XYZ file of C-alpha atoms in Angstrom:
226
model
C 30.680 144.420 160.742
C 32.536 142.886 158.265
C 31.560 144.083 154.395
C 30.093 141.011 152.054
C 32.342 139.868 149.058
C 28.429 139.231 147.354
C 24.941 140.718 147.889
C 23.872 138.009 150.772
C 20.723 136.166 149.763
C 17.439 137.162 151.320
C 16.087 135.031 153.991
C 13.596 132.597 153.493
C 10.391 133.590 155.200
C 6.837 131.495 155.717
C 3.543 134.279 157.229
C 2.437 134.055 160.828
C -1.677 133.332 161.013
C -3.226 136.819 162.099
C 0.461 138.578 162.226
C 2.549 141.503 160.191
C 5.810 139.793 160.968
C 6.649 136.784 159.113
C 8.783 133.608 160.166
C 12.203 133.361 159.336
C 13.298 129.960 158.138
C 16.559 128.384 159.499
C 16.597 125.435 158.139
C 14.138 122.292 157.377
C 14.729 118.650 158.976
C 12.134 116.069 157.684
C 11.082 112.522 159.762
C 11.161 110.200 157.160
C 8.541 107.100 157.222
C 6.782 108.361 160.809
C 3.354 106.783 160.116
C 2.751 102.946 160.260
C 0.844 102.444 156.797
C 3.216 104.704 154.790
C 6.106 103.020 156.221
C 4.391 99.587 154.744
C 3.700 101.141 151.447
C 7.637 102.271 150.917
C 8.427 98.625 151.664
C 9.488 99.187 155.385
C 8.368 97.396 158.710
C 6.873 99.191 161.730
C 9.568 98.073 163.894
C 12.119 100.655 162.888
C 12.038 104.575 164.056
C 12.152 107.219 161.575
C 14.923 109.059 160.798
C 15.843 112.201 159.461
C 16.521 114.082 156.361
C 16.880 117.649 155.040
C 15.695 120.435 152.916
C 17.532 123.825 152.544
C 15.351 126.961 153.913
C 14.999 128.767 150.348
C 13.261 125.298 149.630
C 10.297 126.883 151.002
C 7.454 128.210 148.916
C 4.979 130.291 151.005
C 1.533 130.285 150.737
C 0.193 132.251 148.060
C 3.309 131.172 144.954
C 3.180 127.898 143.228
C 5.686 125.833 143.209
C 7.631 124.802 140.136
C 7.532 121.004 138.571
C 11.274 120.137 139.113
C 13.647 119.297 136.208
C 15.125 115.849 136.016
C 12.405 114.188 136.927
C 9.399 111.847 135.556
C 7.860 111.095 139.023
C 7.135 113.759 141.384
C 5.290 112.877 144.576
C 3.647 114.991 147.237
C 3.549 113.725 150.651
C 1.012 115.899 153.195
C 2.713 116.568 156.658
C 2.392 118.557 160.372
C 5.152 120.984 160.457
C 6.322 122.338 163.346
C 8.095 125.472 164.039
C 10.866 125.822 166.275
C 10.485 129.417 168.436
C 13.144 128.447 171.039
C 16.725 126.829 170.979
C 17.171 123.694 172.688
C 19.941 120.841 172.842
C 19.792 117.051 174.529
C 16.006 117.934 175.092
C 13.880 115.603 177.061
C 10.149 114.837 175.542
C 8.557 115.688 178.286
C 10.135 119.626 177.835
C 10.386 119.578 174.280
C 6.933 121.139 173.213
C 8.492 124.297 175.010
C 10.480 124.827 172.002
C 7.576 124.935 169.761
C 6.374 128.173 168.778
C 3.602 126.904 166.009
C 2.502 124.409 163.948
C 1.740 124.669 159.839
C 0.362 122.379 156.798
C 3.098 121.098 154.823
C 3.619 119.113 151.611
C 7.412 117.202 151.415
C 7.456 117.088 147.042
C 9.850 114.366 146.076
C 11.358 113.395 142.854
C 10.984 109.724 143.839
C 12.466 108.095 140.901
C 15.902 109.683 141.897
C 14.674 108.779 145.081
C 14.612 104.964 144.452
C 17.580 105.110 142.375
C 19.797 106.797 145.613
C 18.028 103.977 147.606
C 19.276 101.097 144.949
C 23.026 102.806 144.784
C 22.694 103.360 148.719
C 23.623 107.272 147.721
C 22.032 110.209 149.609
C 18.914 111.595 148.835
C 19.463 115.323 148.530
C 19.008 115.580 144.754
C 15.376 113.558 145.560
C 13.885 115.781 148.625
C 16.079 119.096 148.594
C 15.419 120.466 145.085
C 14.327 124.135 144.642
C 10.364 124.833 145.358
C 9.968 121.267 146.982
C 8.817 122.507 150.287
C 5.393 124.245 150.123
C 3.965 125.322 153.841
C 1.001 127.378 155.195
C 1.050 130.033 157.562
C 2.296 129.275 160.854
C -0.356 128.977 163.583
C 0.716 130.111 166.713
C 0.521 127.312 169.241
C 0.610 126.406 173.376
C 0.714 123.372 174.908
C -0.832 119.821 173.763
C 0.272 119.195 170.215
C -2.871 119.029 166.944
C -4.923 115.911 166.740
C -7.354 114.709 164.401
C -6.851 114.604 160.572
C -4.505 115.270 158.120
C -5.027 115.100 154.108
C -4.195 115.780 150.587
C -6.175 116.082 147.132
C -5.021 116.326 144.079
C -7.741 117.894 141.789
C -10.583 117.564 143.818
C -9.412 113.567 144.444
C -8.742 112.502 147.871
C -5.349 111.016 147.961
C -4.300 110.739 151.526
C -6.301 110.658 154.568
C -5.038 109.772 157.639
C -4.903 110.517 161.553
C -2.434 112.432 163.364
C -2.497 109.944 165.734
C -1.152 107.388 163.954
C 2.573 108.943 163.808
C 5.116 106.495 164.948
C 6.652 108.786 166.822
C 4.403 111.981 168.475
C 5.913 115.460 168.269
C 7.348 115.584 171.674
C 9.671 113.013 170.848
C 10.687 114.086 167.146
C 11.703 117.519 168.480
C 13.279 115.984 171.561
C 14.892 113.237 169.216
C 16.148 115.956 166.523
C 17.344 118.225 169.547
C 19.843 115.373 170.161
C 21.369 115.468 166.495
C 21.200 119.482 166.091
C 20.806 122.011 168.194
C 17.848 123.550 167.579
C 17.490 127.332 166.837
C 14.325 129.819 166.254
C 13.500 129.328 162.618
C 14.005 125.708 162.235
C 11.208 124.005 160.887
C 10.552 120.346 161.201
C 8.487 117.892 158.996
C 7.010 114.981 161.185
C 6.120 111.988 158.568
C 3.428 111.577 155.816
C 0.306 109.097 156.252
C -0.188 106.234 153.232
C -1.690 107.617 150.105
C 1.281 109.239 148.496
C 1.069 109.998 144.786
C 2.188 111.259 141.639
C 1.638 115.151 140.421
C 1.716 116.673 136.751
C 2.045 120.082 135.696
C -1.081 121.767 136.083
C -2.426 119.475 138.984
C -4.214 121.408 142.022
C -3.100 119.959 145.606
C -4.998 121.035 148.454
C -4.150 119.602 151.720
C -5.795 120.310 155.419
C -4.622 119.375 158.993
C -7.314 119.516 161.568
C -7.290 122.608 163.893
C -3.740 124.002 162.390
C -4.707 125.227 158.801
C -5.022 124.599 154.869
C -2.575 125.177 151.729
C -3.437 125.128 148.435
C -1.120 125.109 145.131
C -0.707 124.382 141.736
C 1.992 122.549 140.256
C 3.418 125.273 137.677
């Protein structure tokens, strides 16, 4: 084995419900726009399907450490979202096979600087500075899960204020066919993590705010913005 020029950096972990071990963390991959009324309310049409974006893995901030409000920005947004781990690899997946890649499901929040957001948008630039910035990808402990995805409901408050409440149901696209869709763009690996969409309601955050969000059935996380 070779020797390392520079101490390698530690990997990226997120708990397991109920477990010692924790989940290493790959990489993240985000569906952007996946639920009908959000897609309206960041000026899109329903006709489209999402598409995807990424994080880096040490974007991750485990349950339990707050994230930090990010520099070089005046607008920072969370966006509540399913997350699904990835437990098994898989390329060129069909839907109707892709769930057997899933080893669990966890509460996520995608925090975006969405004035550099809008700007990228306006200068048709990517969006990395906007949705891959240190500490913007908060996530629960991972649930363990078999078979038939979560259903029921997903939201977000922000100091004891409901800001987004919305259906699982209501995703464009269903889980099956994200991870069968992102399959065909990457090959998938144990520790990826994917983030399937945000319902309407998204919103601004300020230092000191206290965002709790829930999905049905899978789990709750709870920060505040440091």
């Amino acid at each position: 084995m070779a020797d390392f020029a520079i101490a390698p950096a530690p990997v990226p972990t997120v708990p397991v419900e109920g477990e010692a071990a924790a989940f290493p963390v790959r990489r993240i991959l985000c569906v952007g726009q996946n639920y009908a009324a959000h897609r309206r309310e960041m000026g899109g049409d329903d006709r489209k399907p999402p598409f995807f974006f990424t994080k880096p893995a040490d974007a991750v901030v485990p349950p339990g450490r707050d994230p930090a409000y990010p520099s070089r920005t005046a607008n920072l947004h969370h966006e509540i979202e399913l997350v699904v781990a990835v437990g098994r690899p898989g390329r060129d997946v069909a839907p109707e096979q892709a769930l057997d890649l899933v080893f669990g499901y966890a509460v996520g929040v995608d925090l975006t600087r969405r004035d550099l957001q809008a700007a990228a948008k306006e200068a048709g630039r990517p969006w990395d500075a906007a949705k891959g910035f240190d500490d913007s990808a908060p996530v629960s402990a991972i649930r363990r899960w078999s078979g038939a995805p979560p259903q029921g409901r997903i939201a977000l408050s922000v100091n004891g204020q409901t800001r987004q409440d919305g259906q699982l149901s209501d995703m464009i696209w269903n889980v099956a066919e994200i991870v069968a869709e992102a399959s065909r763009l990457w090959a998938l690996a144990p520790g990826d993590l994917i983030f399937t969409g945000t319902p309407e309601g998204v919103g601004p955050l300020v230092r000191g705010d206290r965002v709790e969000g829930e999905v049905e059935g899978v789990g709750k996380l709870s920060f505040t913005v440091a």
